[in-house]
Structure formats: structure tokens, C-alpha cells
C-alpha positions as a LaTeX table, in Angstrom:
\begin{tabular}{lrrr}
\hline
Residue & $x$ (\AA) & $y$ (\AA) & $z$ (\AA) \\
\hline
Unk1 & $-94.46$ & $-105.47$ & 78.76 \\
Unk2 & $-96.23$ & $-104.36$ & 76.16 \\
Unk3 & $-94.31$ & $-104.04$ & 72.98 \\
Unk4 & $-95.75$ & $-102.32$ & 69.05 \\
Unk5 & $-93.89$ & $-103.39$ & 66.29 \\
Unk6 & $-94.86$ & $-101.39$ & 62.80 \\
Unk7 & $-94.25$ & $-103.83$ & 59.81 \\
Unk8 & $-94.01$ & $-103.18$ & 56.55 \\
Unk9 & $-96.58$ & $-104.86$ & 54.27 \\
Unk10 & $-97.40$ & $-105.59$ & 50.81 \\
Unk11 & $-100.78$ & $-107.25$ & 49.06 \\
Unk12 & $-100.15$ & $-108.83$ & 45.46 \\
Unk13 & $-100.54$ & $-105.73$ & 43.15 \\
Unk14 & $-100.24$ & $-103.54$ & 45.60 \\
Unk15 & $-98.67$ & $-100.87$ & 47.35 \\
Unk16 & $-96.39$ & $-100.85$ & 50.34 \\
Unk17 & $-98.23$ & $-99.83$ & 53.72 \\
Unk18 & $-97.44$ & $-100.44$ & 57.48 \\
Unk19 & $-99.35$ & $-101.81$ & 59.55 \\
Unk20 & $-98.94$ & $-101.46$ & 63.35 \\
Unk21 & $-99.41$ & $-104.34$ & 65.85 \\
Unk22 & $-99.46$ & $-104.34$ & 69.57 \\
Unk23 & $-98.35$ & $-107.34$ & 71.99 \\
Unk24 & $-99.56$ & $-107.55$ & 75.61 \\
Unk25 & $-97.29$ & $-109.79$ & 78.57 \\
Unk26 & $-93.73$ & $-109.71$ & 75.86 \\
Unk27 & $-91.04$ & $-110.98$ & 78.06 \\
Unk28 & $-87.53$ & $-109.59$ & 77.22 \\
Unk29 & $-85.63$ & $-112.84$ & 76.06 \\
Unk30 & $-89.05$ & $-113.74$ & 73.85 \\
Unk31 & $-87.10$ & $-113.55$ & 69.80 \\
Unk32 & $-88.97$ & $-111.66$ & 66.92 \\
Unk33 & $-90.16$ & $-114.45$ & 65.19 \\
Unk34 & $-91.70$ & $-115.53$ & 68.55 \\
Unk35 & $-93.78$ & $-112.19$ & 68.15 \\
Unk36 & $-94.34$ & $-112.44$ & 64.74 \\
Unk37 & $-95.65$ & $-116.00$ & 65.37 \\
Unk38 & $-98.14$ & $-114.32$ & 67.95 \\
Unk39 & $-99.22$ & $-111.45$ & 65.85 \\
Unk40 & $-100.20$ & $-114.36$ & 63.03 \\
Unk41 & $-101.67$ & $-116.58$ & 65.52 \\
Unk42 & $-103.66$ & $-113.75$ & 67.49 \\
Unk43 & $-104.52$ & $-111.20$ & 65.48 \\
Unk44 & $-103.96$ & $-111.26$ & 61.76 \\
Unk45 & $-103.52$ & $-114.32$ & 60.21 \\
Unk46 & $-102.97$ & $-112.67$ & 56.49 \\
Unk47 & $-99.53$ & $-111.94$ & 57.57 \\
Unk48 & $-96.95$ & $-113.79$ & 55.36 \\
Unk49 & $-92.89$ & $-114.40$ & 56.53 \\
Unk50 & $-90.47$ & $-116.90$ & 55.98 \\
Unk51 & $-89.89$ & $-119.33$ & 59.23 \\
Unk52 & $-88.56$ & $-123.13$ & 59.68 \\
Unk53 & $-86.11$ & $-123.79$ & 62.18 \\
Unk54 & $-86.05$ & $-120.98$ & 64.86 \\
Unk55 & $-82.66$ & $-121.95$ & 66.03 \\
Unk56 & $-80.22$ & $-119.96$ & 63.74 \\
Unk57 & $-79.43$ & $-122.60$ & 60.90 \\
Unk58 & $-81.65$ & $-122.77$ & 58.25 \\
Unk59 & $-81.58$ & $-118.91$ & 57.47 \\
Unk60 & $-85.29$ & $-118.57$ & 56.64 \\
Unk61 & $-86.38$ & $-115.52$ & 59.20 \\
Unk62 & $-83.74$ & $-113.25$ & 57.39 \\
Unk63 & $-85.64$ & $-109.80$ & 57.56 \\
Unk64 & $-85.25$ & $-106.08$ & 58.03 \\
Unk65 & $-85.13$ & $-105.12$ & 61.82 \\
Unk66 & $-85.21$ & $-101.64$ & 62.96 \\
Unk67 & $-83.52$ & $-100.77$ & 59.46 \\
Unk68 & $-80.73$ & $-103.30$ & 59.38 \\
Unk69 & $-81.34$ & $-107.45$ & 57.73 \\
Unk70 & $-81.13$ & $-109.92$ & 60.91 \\
Unk71 & $-82.73$ & $-112.94$ & 61.67 \\
Unk72 & $-86.01$ & $-113.26$ & 63.35 \\
Unk73 & $-84.86$ & $-116.24$ & 65.50 \\
Unk74 & $-82.31$ & $-114.71$ & 66.55 \\
Unk75 & $-82.53$ & $-111.44$ & 67.96 \\
Unk76 & $-84.87$ & $-110.69$ & 71.20 \\
Unk77 & $-87.45$ & $-107.92$ & 72.12 \\
Unk78 & $-84.98$ & $-106.76$ & 74.78 \\
Unk79 & $-81.97$ & $-105.78$ & 72.39 \\
Unk80 & $-84.60$ & $-104.30$ & 69.52 \\
Unk81 & $-86.11$ & $-102.06$ & 71.54 \\
Unk82 & $-82.58$ & $-100.91$ & 72.76 \\
Unk83 & $-82.09$ & $-99.89$ & 68.96 \\
Unk84 & $-85.49$ & $-98.98$ & 67.89 \\
Unk85 & $-85.65$ & $-96.39$ & 65.25 \\
Unk86 & $-88.90$ & $-94.91$ & 65.29 \\
Unk87 & $-91.52$ & $-94.39$ & 68.57 \\
Unk88 & $-95.89$ & $-94.58$ & 69.09 \\
Unk89 & $-97.62$ & $-91.93$ & 69.36 \\
Unk90 & $-96.55$ & $-92.40$ & 73.21 \\
Unk91 & $-93.10$ & $-91.79$ & 72.64 \\
Unk92 & $-92.54$ & $-94.98$ & 73.25 \\
Unk93 & $-89.87$ & $-97.10$ & 71.13 \\
Unk94 & $-91.24$ & $-99.63$ & 68.41 \\
Unk95 & $-89.77$ & $-102.18$ & 66.97 \\
Unk96 & $-89.86$ & $-101.81$ & 62.33 \\
Unk97 & $-89.75$ & $-105.37$ & 60.68 \\
Unk98 & $-89.80$ & $-104.58$ & 56.97 \\
Unk99 & $-88.89$ & $-107.64$ & 54.06 \\
Unk100 & $-85.21$ & $-107.60$ & 53.12 \\
Unk101 & $-83.85$ & $-105.11$ & 50.53 \\
Unk102 & $-82.46$ & $-105.75$ & 47.09 \\
Unk103 & $-85.25$ & $-108.25$ & 46.12 \\
Unk104 & $-88.38$ & $-108.17$ & 45.33 \\
Unk105 & $-91.42$ & $-108.42$ & 47.61 \\
Unk106 & $-94.05$ & $-111.31$ & 46.55 \\
Unk107 & $-95.93$ & $-110.64$ & 49.96 \\
Unk108 & $-95.66$ & $-108.74$ & 53.50 \\
Unk109 & $-92.09$ & $-110.19$ & 54.41 \\
Unk110 & $-91.77$ & $-113.21$ & 51.50 \\
Unk111 & $-89.49$ & $-111.88$ & 49.09 \\
Unk112 & $-88.71$ & $-113.15$ & 45.44 \\
Unk113 & $-84.65$ & $-115.06$ & 46.29 \\
Unk114 & $-84.05$ & $-115.86$ & 42.62 \\
Unk115 & $-82.09$ & $-113.16$ & 42.11 \\
Unk116 & $-79.92$ & $-114.20$ & 44.94 \\
Unk117 & $-79.72$ & $-117.63$ & 44.20 \\
Unk118 & $-78.67$ & $-116.79$ & 40.46 \\
Unk119 & $-76.01$ & $-115.05$ & 41.65 \\
Unk120 & $-74.83$ & $-117.75$ & 43.64 \\
Unk121 & $-75.24$ & $-120.32$ & 40.34 \\
Unk122 & $-73.09$ & $-118.19$ & 38.42 \\
Unk123 & $-69.68$ & $-119.04$ & 40.80 \\
Unk124 & $-70.34$ & $-122.65$ & 40.36 \\
Unk125 & $-70.90$ & $-123.20$ & 43.55 \\
Unk126 & $-69.70$ & $-127.21$ & 43.94 \\
Unk127 & $-66.40$ & $-129.03$ & 44.18 \\
Unk128 & $-64.81$ & $-129.22$ & 40.63 \\
Unk129 & $-64.01$ & $-132.82$ & 39.66 \\
Unk130 & $-66.31$ & $-133.77$ & 36.67 \\
Unk131 & $-63.18$ & $-134.54$ & 34.13 \\
Unk132 & $-61.15$ & $-136.18$ & 36.94 \\
Unk133 & $-63.90$ & $-138.18$ & 37.04 \\
Unk134 & $-64.39$ & $-138.68$ & 33.17 \\
Unk135 & $-60.44$ & $-139.51$ & 33.03 \\
Unk136 & $-60.61$ & $-142.16$ & 35.51 \\
Unk137 & $-63.92$ & $-144.04$ & 33.74 \\
Unk138 & $-61.61$ & $-143.57$ & 30.25 \\
Unk139 & $-58.77$ & $-145.25$ & 32.10 \\
Unk140 & $-60.86$ & $-148.27$ & 33.48 \\
Unk141 & $-62.21$ & $-148.60$ & 29.47 \\
Unk142 & $-58.02$ & $-148.56$ & 28.99 \\
Unk143 & $-57.29$ & $-151.05$ & 30.92 \\
Unk144 & $-60.37$ & $-153.41$ & 29.53 \\
Unk145 & $-59.99$ & $-152.75$ & 26.15 \\
Unk146 & $-56.94$ & $-155.03$ & 25.14 \\
Unk147 & $-59.41$ & $-158.00$ & 26.51 \\
Unk148 & $-61.97$ & $-156.91$ & 25.22 \\
Unk149 & $-60.62$ & $-155.21$ & 21.96 \\
Unk150 & $-62.55$ & $-152.25$ & 21.98 \\
Unk151 & $-61.78$ & $-148.70$ & 20.91 \\
Unk152 & $-61.11$ & $-146.30$ & 23.56 \\
Unk153 & $-62.98$ & $-142.92$ & 23.16 \\
Unk154 & $-61.59$ & $-139.82$ & 25.06 \\
Unk155 & $-64.82$ & $-137.93$ & 24.13 \\
Unk156 & $-66.29$ & $-137.79$ & 27.85 \\
Unk157 & $-63.11$ & $-135.85$ & 29.02 \\
Unk158 & $-63.01$ & $-133.49$ & 26.40 \\
Unk159 & $-66.60$ & $-132.89$ & 27.37 \\
Unk160 & $-66.11$ & $-132.49$ & 31.38 \\
Unk161 & $-63.33$ & $-130.32$ & 30.50 \\
Unk162 & $-65.55$ & $-128.17$ & 28.47 \\
Unk163 & $-68.19$ & $-127.78$ & 31.17 \\
Unk164 & $-65.89$ & $-127.89$ & 34.07 \\
Unk165 & $-62.81$ & $-126.51$ & 32.86 \\
Unk166 & $-59.43$ & $-127.66$ & 35.03 \\
Unk167 & $-56.08$ & $-126.52$ & 35.34 \\
Unk168 & $-54.96$ & $-130.13$ & 34.16 \\
Unk169 & $-55.29$ & $-131.04$ & 30.24 \\
Unk170 & $-56.82$ & $-134.07$ & 29.32 \\
Unk171 & $-54.12$ & $-135.84$ & 28.53 \\
Unk172 & $-52.36$ & $-135.21$ & 31.84 \\
Unk173 & $-55.60$ & $-136.61$ & 33.02 \\
Unk174 & $-54.95$ & $-139.54$ & 31.16 \\
Unk175 & $-51.57$ & $-140.01$ & 31.78 \\
Unk176 & $-52.18$ & $-140.92$ & 35.60 \\
Unk177 & $-52.69$ & $-143.68$ & 37.03 \\
Unk178 & $-56.58$ & $-144.86$ & 37.88 \\
Unk179 & $-56.12$ & $-145.25$ & 42.09 \\
Unk180 & $-54.68$ & $-141.97$ & 41.58 \\
Unk181 & $-57.39$ & $-140.47$ & 40.32 \\
Unk182 & $-60.26$ & $-142.52$ & 42.12 \\
Unk183 & $-58.47$ & $-142.28$ & 45.40 \\
Unk184 & $-59.64$ & $-139.31$ & 47.75 \\
Unk185 & $-58.59$ & $-135.89$ & 48.42 \\
Unk186 & $-56.97$ & $-135.49$ & 51.89 \\
Unk187 & $-56.23$ & $-131.97$ & 53.56 \\
Unk188 & $-54.11$ & $-130.88$ & 56.29 \\
Unk189 & $-55.78$ & $-129.10$ & 58.50 \\
Unk190 & $-54.00$ & $-125.50$ & 57.78 \\
Unk191 & $-55.96$ & $-125.99$ & 54.11 \\
Unk192 & $-59.23$ & $-127.12$ & 55.95 \\
Unk193 & $-58.73$ & $-124.35$ & 58.02 \\
Unk194 & $-58.96$ & $-121.91$ & 55.03 \\
Unk195 & $-62.31$ & $-123.64$ & 54.63 \\
Unk196 & $-64.06$ & $-123.01$ & 57.76 \\
Unk197 & $-65.62$ & $-119.61$ & 57.96 \\
Unk198 & $-66.88$ & $-119.47$ & 54.51 \\
Unk199 & $-68.41$ & $-122.96$ & 55.13 \\
Unk200 & $-70.31$ & $-121.46$ & 58.17 \\
Unk201 & $-72.86$ & $-119.45$ & 55.94 \\
Unk202 & $-76.30$ & $-120.21$ & 56.13 \\
Unk203 & $-77.89$ & $-118.78$ & 53.02 \\
Unk204 & $-79.62$ & $-116.65$ & 54.58 \\
Unk205 & $-79.20$ & $-113.38$ & 52.32 \\
Unk206 & $-78.53$ & $-110.96$ & 54.65 \\
Unk207 & $-75.40$ & $-109.75$ & 53.54 \\
Unk208 & $-77.22$ & $-109.52$ & 50.00 \\
Unk209 & $-79.80$ & $-107.88$ & 51.29 \\
Unk210 & $-77.15$ & $-104.74$ & 52.69 \\
Unk211 & $-74.78$ & $-104.56$ & 50.01 \\
Unk212 & $-74.81$ & $-101.04$ & 47.78 \\
Unk213 & $-72.99$ & $-102.77$ & 45.37 \\
Unk214 & $-75.45$ & $-105.34$ & 44.18 \\
Unk215 & $-78.22$ & $-102.35$ & 44.67 \\
Unk216 & $-76.47$ & $-100.39$ & 42.04 \\
Unk217 & $-74.65$ & $-102.86$ & 39.79 \\
Unk218 & $-76.73$ & $-105.65$ & 38.97 \\
Unk219 & $-73.38$ & $-107.71$ & 37.48 \\
Unk220 & $-72.24$ & $-108.08$ & 40.53 \\
Unk221 & $-71.97$ & $-111.51$ & 42.01 \\
Unk222 & $-73.10$ & $-110.23$ & 45.60 \\
Unk223 & $-71.10$ & $-111.02$ & 48.73 \\
Unk224 & $-72.53$ & $-114.48$ & 49.66 \\
Unk225 & $-71.61$ & $-115.82$ & 46.67 \\
Unk226 & $-68.11$ & $-114.02$ & 46.72 \\
Unk227 & $-67.80$ & $-115.87$ & 49.94 \\
Unk228 & $-68.41$ & $-119.22$ & 48.52 \\
Unk229 & $-66.06$ & $-118.60$ & 45.49 \\
Unk230 & $-63.54$ & $-117.97$ & 48.22 \\
Unk231 & $-64.11$ & $-121.43$ & 49.65 \\
Unk232 & $-63.57$ & $-122.96$ & 46.78 \\
Unk233 & $-60.89$ & $-121.36$ & 45.07 \\
Unk234 & $-58.64$ & $-122.13$ & 48.41 \\
Unk235 & $-60.40$ & $-125.87$ & 48.47 \\
Unk236 & $-57.56$ & $-127.96$ & 47.82 \\
Unk237 & $-60.12$ & $-131.08$ & 46.07 \\
Unk238 & $-60.98$ & $-128.15$ & 43.12 \\
Unk239 & $-59.55$ & $-128.72$ & 39.86 \\
Unk240 & $-61.09$ & $-125.01$ & 38.22 \\
Unk241 & $-59.18$ & $-122.33$ & 40.41 \\
Unk242 & $-57.85$ & $-121.02$ & 36.87 \\
Unk243 & $-61.24$ & $-120.57$ & 35.74 \\
Unk244 & $-62.57$ & $-119.29$ & 38.65 \\
Unk245 & $-60.05$ & $-116.98$ & 39.48 \\
Unk246 & $-60.52$ & $-115.78$ & 35.88 \\
Unk247 & $-64.07$ & $-115.52$ & 36.33 \\
Unk248 & $-63.90$ & $-113.64$ & 39.96 \\
Unk249 & $-61.17$ & $-111.15$ & 38.74 \\
Unk250 & $-63.47$ & $-109.91$ & 36.20 \\
Unk251 & $-64.17$ & $-105.63$ & 36.07 \\
Unk252 & $-67.85$ & $-105.27$ & 38.17 \\
Unk253 & $-69.10$ & $-108.40$ & 38.36 \\
Unk254 & $-66.56$ & $-109.65$ & 40.23 \\
Unk255 & $-64.24$ & $-109.13$ & 43.52 \\
Unk256 & $-63.18$ & $-105.46$ & 42.75 \\
Unk257 & $-67.67$ & $-104.31$ & 42.18 \\
Unk258 & $-67.05$ & $-104.48$ & 45.78 \\
Unk259 & $-67.21$ & $-101.23$ & 47.54 \\
Unk260 & $-65.92$ & $-101.94$ & 50.88 \\
Unk261 & $-68.99$ & $-100.89$ & 52.70 \\
Unk262 & $-68.43$ & $-103.75$ & 55.46 \\
Unk263 & $-71.97$ & $-103.41$ & 55.53 \\
Unk264 & $-72.07$ & $-107.45$ & 54.98 \\
Unk265 & $-69.93$ & $-108.01$ & 57.69 \\
Unk266 & $-71.66$ & $-106.65$ & 60.13 \\
Unk267 & $-75.01$ & $-107.97$ & 59.54 \\
Unk268 & $-73.77$ & $-111.43$ & 58.98 \\
Unk269 & $-75.05$ & $-113.62$ & 62.16 \\
Unk270 & $-72.65$ & $-116.56$ & 61.50 \\
Unk271 & $-69.76$ & $-113.94$ & 61.34 \\
Unk272 & $-68.30$ & $-115.50$ & 57.44 \\
Unk273 & $-67.77$ & $-111.82$ & 57.16 \\
Unk274 & $-68.30$ & $-111.68$ & 53.49 \\
Unk275 & $-65.95$ & $-108.81$ & 52.97 \\
Unk276 & $-62.21$ & $-110.77$ & 53.96 \\
Unk277 & $-63.30$ & $-113.61$ & 52.07 \\
Unk278 & $-63.77$ & $-111.48$ & 49.17 \\
Unk279 & $-60.25$ & $-109.54$ & 50.47 \\
Unk280 & $-58.41$ & $-113.24$ & 50.40 \\
Unk281 & $-60.05$ & $-113.48$ & 46.49 \\
Unk282 & $-58.01$ & $-110.43$ & 45.38 \\
Unk283 & $-55.18$ & $-111.20$ & 47.46 \\
Unk284 & $-54.88$ & $-114.65$ & 45.58 \\
Unk285 & $-55.56$ & $-112.17$ & 42.67 \\
Unk286 & $-52.97$ & $-109.96$ & 42.81 \\
Unk287 & $-50.19$ & $-112.71$ & 43.62 \\
Unk288 & $-50.74$ & $-114.53$ & 40.65 \\
Unk289 & $-50.65$ & $-111.60$ & 38.64 \\
Unk290 & $-47.11$ & $-110.56$ & 40.41 \\
Unk291 & $-45.79$ & $-114.40$ & 39.96 \\
Unk292 & $-46.79$ & $-114.73$ & 36.30 \\
Unk293 & $-45.75$ & $-111.41$ & 35.74 \\
Unk294 & $-49.00$ & $-110.42$ & 33.63 \\
Unk295 & $-49.89$ & $-106.63$ & 32.48 \\
Unk296 & $-52.02$ & $-105.78$ & 36.05 \\
Unk297 & $-55.50$ & $-105.13$ & 35.15 \\
Unk298 & $-56.90$ & $-102.02$ & 36.05 \\
Unk299 & $-59.43$ & $-103.27$ & 39.42 \\
Unk300 & $-55.69$ & $-104.26$ & 40.35 \\
Unk301 & $-53.86$ & $-101.50$ & 39.71 \\
Unk302 & $-56.51$ & $-99.24$ & 41.35 \\
Unk303 & $-56.32$ & $-101.52$ & 44.38 \\
Unk304 & $-52.24$ & $-100.79$ & 44.19 \\
Unk305 & $-51.46$ & $-97.79$ & 43.16 \\
Unk306 & $-54.73$ & $-96.29$ & 46.16 \\
Unk307 & $-52.53$ & $-98.36$ & 49.20 \\
Unk308 & $-49.03$ & $-97.47$ & 47.60 \\
Unk309 & $-50.64$ & $-93.59$ & 47.49 \\
Unk310 & $-51.78$ & $-93.31$ & 50.85 \\
Unk311 & $-48.53$ & $-95.08$ & 51.94 \\
Unk312 & $-46.70$ & $-92.56$ & 50.29 \\
Unk313 & $-48.48$ & $-89.09$ & 51.09 \\
Unk314 & $-51.05$ & $-90.33$ & 54.43 \\
Unk315 & $-53.94$ & $-89.65$ & 51.19 \\
Unk316 & $-54.70$ & $-89.94$ & 47.66 \\
Unk317 & $-52.97$ & $-87.60$ & 45.53 \\
Unk318 & $-56.10$ & $-86.24$ & 42.88 \\
Unk319 & $-53.43$ & $-85.25$ & 40.23 \\
Unk320 & $-51.76$ & $-88.47$ & 39.54 \\
Unk321 & $-54.45$ & $-91.01$ & 40.84 \\
Unk322 & $-56.49$ & $-91.54$ & 37.60 \\
Unk323 & $-53.24$ & $-91.02$ & 35.34 \\
Unk324 & $-52.02$ & $-93.60$ & 37.76 \\
Unk325 & $-54.41$ & $-96.37$ & 37.12 \\
Unk326 & $-56.93$ & $-95.77$ & 33.79 \\
Unk327 & $-54.11$ & $-94.13$ & 32.03 \\
Unk328 & $-51.65$ & $-96.96$ & 33.48 \\
Unk329 & $-49.22$ & $-94.03$ & 34.58 \\
Unk330 & $-49.00$ & $-93.20$ & 30.77 \\
Unk331 & $-48.62$ & $-96.16$ & 28.97 \\
Unk332 & $-52.40$ & $-96.07$ & 28.18 \\
Unk333 & $-53.46$ & $-93.43$ & 25.63 \\
Unk334 & $-56.51$ & $-94.64$ & 25.38 \\
Unk335 & $-57.10$ & $-94.30$ & 29.11 \\
Unk336 & $-55.61$ & $-91.11$ & 29.30 \\
Unk337 & $-57.75$ & $-89.81$ & 26.30 \\
Unk338 & $-60.89$ & $-90.55$ & 28.28 \\
Unk339 & $-59.66$ & $-88.45$ & 31.04 \\
Unk340 & $-59.60$ & $-85.36$ & 28.80 \\
Unk341 & $-62.92$ & $-83.83$ & 29.22 \\
Unk342 & $-63.20$ & $-84.32$ & 32.82 \\
Unk343 & $-59.52$ & $-82.94$ & 33.27 \\
Unk344 & $-61.13$ & $-79.71$ & 31.78 \\
Unk345 & $-63.83$ & $-79.11$ & 33.74 \\
Unk346 & $-62.03$ & $-79.59$ & 36.84 \\
Unk347 & $-59.47$ & $-77.24$ & 35.56 \\
Unk348 & $-61.98$ & $-74.96$ & 34.17 \\
Unk349 & $-64.31$ & $-74.79$ & 37.44 \\
Unk350 & $-61.04$ & $-74.26$ & 39.89 \\
Unk351 & $-61.30$ & $-78.19$ & 41.32 \\
Unk352 & $-57.84$ & $-78.87$ & 39.90 \\
Unk353 & $-55.60$ & $-79.16$ & 43.10 \\
Unk354 & $-51.92$ & $-77.83$ & 41.72 \\
Unk355 & $-49.84$ & $-78.76$ & 44.88 \\
Unk356 & $-49.89$ & $-81.60$ & 47.19 \\
Unk357 & $-49.12$ & $-81.68$ & 50.58 \\
Unk358 & $-48.73$ & $-84.86$ & 52.40 \\
Unk359 & $-51.36$ & $-85.46$ & 55.23 \\
Unk360 & $-50.38$ & $-85.29$ & 58.75 \\
Unk361 & $-49.16$ & $-88.19$ & 60.53 \\
Unk362 & $-48.28$ & $-89.87$ & 57.28 \\
Unk363 & $-45.27$ & $-91.59$ & 58.58 \\
Unk364 & $-47.98$ & $-93.51$ & 60.91 \\
Unk365 & $-49.68$ & $-93.97$ & 58.32 \\
Unk366 & $-46.96$ & $-96.04$ & 56.53 \\
Unk367 & $-45.65$ & $-97.45$ & 59.85 \\
Unk368 & $-49.18$ & $-98.71$ & 59.69 \\
Unk369 & $-49.26$ & $-99.94$ & 56.01 \\
Unk370 & $-46.28$ & $-102.05$ & 56.67 \\
Unk371 & $-46.96$ & $-103.18$ & 59.73 \\
Unk372 & $-49.50$ & $-105.10$ & 57.84 \\
Unk373 & $-47.46$ & $-106.12$ & 54.80 \\
Unk374 & $-45.35$ & $-107.52$ & 57.62 \\
Unk375 & $-48.20$ & $-109.59$ & 58.49 \\
Unk376 & $-49.51$ & $-110.25$ & 55.69 \\
Unk377 & $-46.05$ & $-111.85$ & 54.95 \\
Unk378 & $-45.77$ & $-114.38$ & 57.54 \\
Unk379 & $-49.12$ & $-115.36$ & 57.01 \\
Unk380 & $-48.59$ & $-115.94$ & 53.86 \\
Unk381 & $-51.27$ & $-113.59$ & 52.43 \\
Unk382 & $-49.04$ & $-110.61$ & 51.32 \\
Unk383 & $-50.11$ & $-109.23$ & 48.19 \\
Unk384 & $-47.09$ & $-107.91$ & 45.92 \\
Unk385 & $-46.95$ & $-103.78$ & 46.48 \\
Unk386 & $-45.61$ & $-101.34$ & 43.74 \\
Unk387 & $-42.43$ & $-100.03$ & 43.77 \\
Unk388 & $-41.74$ & $-97.42$ & 46.30 \\
Unk389 & $-41.62$ & $-94.08$ & 44.41 \\
Unk390 & $-40.17$ & $-92.27$ & 47.93 \\
Unk391 & $-37.95$ & $-93.54$ & 50.38 \\
\hline
\end{tabular}
């Protein structure tokens, strides 16, 4: 069959343009990458795009196909024709191909991945055991020092602690036997299962390309980086969990910057489901705050208040939502003061609701929320709810 491709192209120093290519003898099972190869080999050798494994392993060929970020080596022609978003001059469906979003275009379908990798590096994406290994060397030196009559320094352990903070103090590490410091960290099947899904990520960047939060917030770490972070938070071999959670709980750059648009889950070719990984980190942060009895930060309070209000009335009571979240239910006078200008404008323009009516089906909504909480409690992933305001 004949298939028309409309490809977004860009030469260095020029503006974007669309160029059409028509291929004959295309088989329904041919992948989009097969067709791009034919265009490059048979029609236009200047077309630029990335490729490598051709088997959904390396993630190199991610691009926007018919308006969504996908792997060119995974999608076939027949499927993409059924999802075509444009037609040619004869009214026939065409397949559109464009570079990934949220990343600078270098040439044609090739994008600069440096911002993507920088966000991944920002969450320190490797298991942290530097301090533990440095402590092992120090303990080994201590065991040798009586015979060699040499002083032993703990500087290496302290330096490792500063570079990669852990949940244990230097003294606690140095008190452990050498064989305990050097032995492998074994994991149960259940502990390993927590890492499986995030471990399937091939860093293709499809989720990053579709992320609305990345588009508007340059500080947001991005779905791929946060999915990787969840793997490290739940990894029993990692010794920097507390430090990681502190970073991931930061407003804007961490998990609370996620807008929950589900785009990352929809486009992930490996079913990593980054949004689910982000939600897992949120659950750990909420549980940590409740266990420690710490003051709940605004992003956590926002999430808890939203769920609680929906449970109480079926939807959000706009009169109280900002007061509870930003004003901390009247305890944060600075937050309350910041709401005054907006509040007065809403009143002046008649946009401040004077009463609140529960939505239809509130009992069913409450039942669904309680059912989800029961499942989470059974799985050990329950989030601490705010106290009920109504029976």
C-alpha cells in the first residue's frame, strides 16, 4: 500500500518546516522506523533521526508520531493509520512525525537530551553506599594499626558522608564489624518486587516529552527521574533514603510539582507508569510525616485536604480549600494575609460562593475513597488521612 508521511524538519539555524514523503509497497506490519529508514535510503539522505536496536530496548528512536511520543521501532503502520490526525490532498490519512517535546531540536527529529539527563542526575540516580565502603576501609585500617603502629583517620568516612549523606552516623558505621560492612545486602522477593517496574525504564524520554509540569516548571525533576527515585527510595541497599525523601519532598522540584495529568503513564512504552511511581513516593512522604509527628508542609496538606473535602462533600468546597491549605486552617497568618487580595476580588466580582452543597452521590464517593484506603492499608501503602470533620 501507499503511505504518506508528513515529517517536521529543521535545519540548524532555520525555522521548522513540514515535508511530505510518499512510500509505495508499505506492508501493514512495517514499523515507523522501517519507513523512516526507507525514506532516508531511497528519497532523502539528509533526514536526521536517532535509532539503534530496532527492538524496543535502547529507547533511541523516541519521537512524536501522530501527536504522541512513541518509539518508532515499536509502532507499526497499520496501527498509526487508524490513529492518523491529518489527511493528504486526496483525503487519505497521513502519518505525522515530529521531534520530542520539551527538548531543544538539534536537527529534524534529533533533540538535545542534555536537560533530560540533567534532571536525572539531580536525583542522584545510583545506590548510595560510599560512606559504608569508606567505613569498611577505616575499620580495616584500625584492625591493622596495632601491628603497624599507625594512626587511623576518619576523614574519608566524613568526606563520603558529606558527598552522599546516609541514615547512619559515622560513629554508628565505625562501630560495625568489618564483615558486616562488606557483606552483600540481600533482598527478599517482596523487597525486590518494589523495584521491578521502575527498573524496566529504558530512558527513552517519551514521558518527559509529554509532561505538562516540565513544560511550565523548569525546576520540576520530571517523571522519568522521579520514577528512578522511587526505585532508590524503596531499595534496601541504599543508605541515603532520608536525604532523598527530603529532596523529593521539596515544593516545585519534587513529587509535589506533578500535575497528575496521566500523560506519562499513557505514553510509556515499557509500562513503567511514572505517575504511579510518583504516587508511591508521595505515600512514603505522607506516612513519614505522620509517624514523625512533623508539621505537614503545604504540598502534603494540599493533597490531604483535597481528598478529605471530596470525601466530605463529593467535591471541593472553594470557600475553605485555600484557607485550609495556604492558611493552614487559620494557623498560618502569613498565608491567610496572602489570600486577602484574591478573596476581595472574588467577593467584588460575585465569584465567592456563600454556601456549599454536597454533590449528588457523595455517599458513593465516600465509599470509594474508604475502599481504596482499606486496600492501601492491607498492602501497607496507606496514607494518613486528616481527621473527619463530618460523620
